[in-house]
Tab-separated table of C-alpha atoms in Angstrom:
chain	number	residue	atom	x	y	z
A	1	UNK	CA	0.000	0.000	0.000
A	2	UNK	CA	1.643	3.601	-0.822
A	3	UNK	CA	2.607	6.068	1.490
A	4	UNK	CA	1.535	9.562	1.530
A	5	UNK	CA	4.330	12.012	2.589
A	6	UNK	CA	1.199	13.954	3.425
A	7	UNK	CA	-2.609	14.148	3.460
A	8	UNK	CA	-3.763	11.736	0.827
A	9	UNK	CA	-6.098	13.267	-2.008
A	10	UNK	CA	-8.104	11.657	-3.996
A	11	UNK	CA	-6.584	12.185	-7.301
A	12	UNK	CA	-7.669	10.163	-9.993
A	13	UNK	CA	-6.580	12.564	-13.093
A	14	UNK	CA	-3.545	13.619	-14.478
A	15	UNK	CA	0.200	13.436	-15.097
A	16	UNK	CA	2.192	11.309	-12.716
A	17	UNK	CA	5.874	11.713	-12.673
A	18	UNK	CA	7.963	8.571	-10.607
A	19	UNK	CA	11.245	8.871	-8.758
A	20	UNK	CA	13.873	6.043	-8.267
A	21	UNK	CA	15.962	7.648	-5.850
A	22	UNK	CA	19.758	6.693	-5.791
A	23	UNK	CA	22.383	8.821	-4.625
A	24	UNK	CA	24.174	8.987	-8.025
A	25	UNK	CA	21.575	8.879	-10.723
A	26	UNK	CA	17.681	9.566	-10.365
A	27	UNK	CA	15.313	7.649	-12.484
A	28	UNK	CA	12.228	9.291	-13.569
A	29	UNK	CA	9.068	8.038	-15.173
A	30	UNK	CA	6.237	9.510	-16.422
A	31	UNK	CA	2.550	7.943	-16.818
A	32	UNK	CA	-1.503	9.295	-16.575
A	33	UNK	CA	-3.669	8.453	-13.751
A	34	UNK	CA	-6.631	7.345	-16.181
A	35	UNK	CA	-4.784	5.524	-18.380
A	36	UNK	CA	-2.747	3.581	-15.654
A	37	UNK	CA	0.087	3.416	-18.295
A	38	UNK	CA	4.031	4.531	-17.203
A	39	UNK	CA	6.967	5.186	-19.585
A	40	UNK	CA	10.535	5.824	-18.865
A	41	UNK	CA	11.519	9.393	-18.829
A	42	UNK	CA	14.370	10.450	-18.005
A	43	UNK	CA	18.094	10.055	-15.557
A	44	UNK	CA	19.492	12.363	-13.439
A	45	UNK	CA	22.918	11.759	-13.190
A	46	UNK	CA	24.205	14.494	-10.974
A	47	UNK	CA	25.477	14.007	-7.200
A	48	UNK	CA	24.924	17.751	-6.526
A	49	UNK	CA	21.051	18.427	-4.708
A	50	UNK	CA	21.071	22.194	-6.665
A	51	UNK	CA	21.173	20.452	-9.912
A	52	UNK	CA	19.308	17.476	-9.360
A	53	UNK	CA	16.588	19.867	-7.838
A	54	UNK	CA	16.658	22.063	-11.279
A	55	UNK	CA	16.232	18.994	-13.698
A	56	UNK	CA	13.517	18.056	-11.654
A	57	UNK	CA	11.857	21.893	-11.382
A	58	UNK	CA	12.520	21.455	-15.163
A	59	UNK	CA	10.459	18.499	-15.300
A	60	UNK	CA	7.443	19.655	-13.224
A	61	UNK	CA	7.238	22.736	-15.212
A	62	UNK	CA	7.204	20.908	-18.435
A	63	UNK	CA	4.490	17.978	-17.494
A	64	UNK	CA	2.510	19.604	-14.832
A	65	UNK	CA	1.918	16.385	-12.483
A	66	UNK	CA	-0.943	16.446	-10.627
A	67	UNK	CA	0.828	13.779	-8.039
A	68	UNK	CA	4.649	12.186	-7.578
A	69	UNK	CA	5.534	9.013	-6.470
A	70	UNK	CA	9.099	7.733	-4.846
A	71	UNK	CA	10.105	4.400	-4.908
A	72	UNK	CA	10.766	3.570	-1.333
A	73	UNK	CA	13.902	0.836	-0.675
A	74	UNK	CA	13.082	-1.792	1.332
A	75	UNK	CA	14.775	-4.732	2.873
A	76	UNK	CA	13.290	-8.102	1.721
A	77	UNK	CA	12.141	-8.480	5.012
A	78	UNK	CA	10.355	-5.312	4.748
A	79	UNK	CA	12.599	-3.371	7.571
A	80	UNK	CA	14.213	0.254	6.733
A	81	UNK	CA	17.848	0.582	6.070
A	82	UNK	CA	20.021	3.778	5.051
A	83	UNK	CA	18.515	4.402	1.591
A	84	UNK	CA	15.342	4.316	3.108
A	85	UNK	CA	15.483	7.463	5.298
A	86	UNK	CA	17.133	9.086	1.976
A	87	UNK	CA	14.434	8.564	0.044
A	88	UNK	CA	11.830	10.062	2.864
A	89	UNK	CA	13.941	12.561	3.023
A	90	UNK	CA	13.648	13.336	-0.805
A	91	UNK	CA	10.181	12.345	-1.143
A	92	UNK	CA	9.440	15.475	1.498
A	93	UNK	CA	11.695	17.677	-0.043
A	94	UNK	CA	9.793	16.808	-3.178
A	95	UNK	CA	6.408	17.619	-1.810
A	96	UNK	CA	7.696	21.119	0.847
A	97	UNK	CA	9.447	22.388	-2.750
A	98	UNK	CA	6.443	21.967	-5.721
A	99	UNK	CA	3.430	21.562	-3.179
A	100	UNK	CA	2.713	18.456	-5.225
A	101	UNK	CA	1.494	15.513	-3.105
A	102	UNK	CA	4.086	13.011	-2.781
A	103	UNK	CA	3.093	8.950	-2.514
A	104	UNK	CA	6.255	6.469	-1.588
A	105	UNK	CA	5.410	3.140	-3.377
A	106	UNK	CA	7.791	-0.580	-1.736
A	107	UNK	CA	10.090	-0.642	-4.364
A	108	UNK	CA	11.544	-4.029	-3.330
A	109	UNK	CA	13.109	-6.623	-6.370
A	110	UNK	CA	12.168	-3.726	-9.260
A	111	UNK	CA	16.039	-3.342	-9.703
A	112	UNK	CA	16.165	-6.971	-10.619
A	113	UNK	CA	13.411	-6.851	-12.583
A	114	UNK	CA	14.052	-3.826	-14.051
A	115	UNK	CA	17.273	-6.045	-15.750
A	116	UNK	CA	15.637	-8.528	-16.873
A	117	UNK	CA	13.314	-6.022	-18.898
A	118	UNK	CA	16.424	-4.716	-20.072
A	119	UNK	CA	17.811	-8.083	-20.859
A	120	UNK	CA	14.789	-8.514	-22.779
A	121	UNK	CA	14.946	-6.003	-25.026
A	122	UNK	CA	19.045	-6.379	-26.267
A	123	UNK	CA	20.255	-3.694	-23.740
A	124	UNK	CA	23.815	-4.582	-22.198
A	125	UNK	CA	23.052	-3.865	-18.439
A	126	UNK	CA	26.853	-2.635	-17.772
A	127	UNK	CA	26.475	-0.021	-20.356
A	128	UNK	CA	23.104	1.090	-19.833
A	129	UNK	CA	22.597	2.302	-16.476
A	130	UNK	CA	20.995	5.757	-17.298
A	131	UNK	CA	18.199	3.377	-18.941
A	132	UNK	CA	17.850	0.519	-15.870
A	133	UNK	CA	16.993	3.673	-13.555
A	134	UNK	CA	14.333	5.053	-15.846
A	135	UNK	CA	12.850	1.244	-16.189
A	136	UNK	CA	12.967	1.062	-12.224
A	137	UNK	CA	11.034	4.249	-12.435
A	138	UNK	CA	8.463	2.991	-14.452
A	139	UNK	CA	8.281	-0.037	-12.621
A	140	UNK	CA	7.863	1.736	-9.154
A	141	UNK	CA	5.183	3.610	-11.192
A	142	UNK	CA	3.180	0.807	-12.452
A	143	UNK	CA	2.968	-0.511	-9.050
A	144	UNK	CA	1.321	2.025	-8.019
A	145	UNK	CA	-1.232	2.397	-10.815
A	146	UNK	CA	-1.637	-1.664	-9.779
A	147	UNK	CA	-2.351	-0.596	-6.412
């Protein structure tokens, strides 16, 4: 079940963009809340927050979501870790800086999968790492249309 970083809306129109957080690259996805349908987007591959920030003002300005959804990293088990209190932390600086609402989605195993769909379609997974975090992206995405 997604998270709200705040109160939850009911939204059920509209651009979505999606966020896999990662503290080197930033995969984005983009899909419609009527259609239920996510494509890759984009990677941010930037270390620096006042550049990753732009690219992503950038991005809001151009598709206008009406929501944005962070994939939140998970242990199998379920329990938190280090990445997980990043990607909080950037799923509320997400929502205090646009005054979008902000869902995390369990993003558990869409890394893996995310290489087989690469696999799948001829990519070499060493050389295309800019693509494997917009897949994740969309993958975090369409988990949360499925939900």
């Amino acid at each position: 079940m997604p998270e709200s970083v705040a109160s939850v809306r009911d939204i059920r129109s509209g651009t979505v963009l999606a966020f896999d957080f990662g503290m080197r690259r930033i995969g984005v996805a983009v899909g419609e809340l009527q259609l239920g349908v996510a494509h890759p987007l984009a990677t941010i591959d930037a270390e620096a927050n006042d550049v990753r920030f732009a690219r992503i003002e950038a991005l809001v300005n151009e598709w206008q979501p009406v929501l944005l959804v962070v994939g939140l990293p998970l242990a199998l088990d379920g329990s938190e870790h280090a990445m997980t209190v990043l990607a909080r932390r950037f799923a509320l600086r997400l929502q205090g800086r646009y005054g979008i609402e902000t869902r995390l989605v369990d993003e558990r195993l869409t890394s893996v999968e995310a290489e087989q769909q690469a696999r799948d379609i001829g990519l070499d997974v060493r050389k295309a790492r800019s693509k494997m975090d917009q897949l994740a992206a969309k993958l975090i995405l369409e988990s949360y249309f499925n939900q």
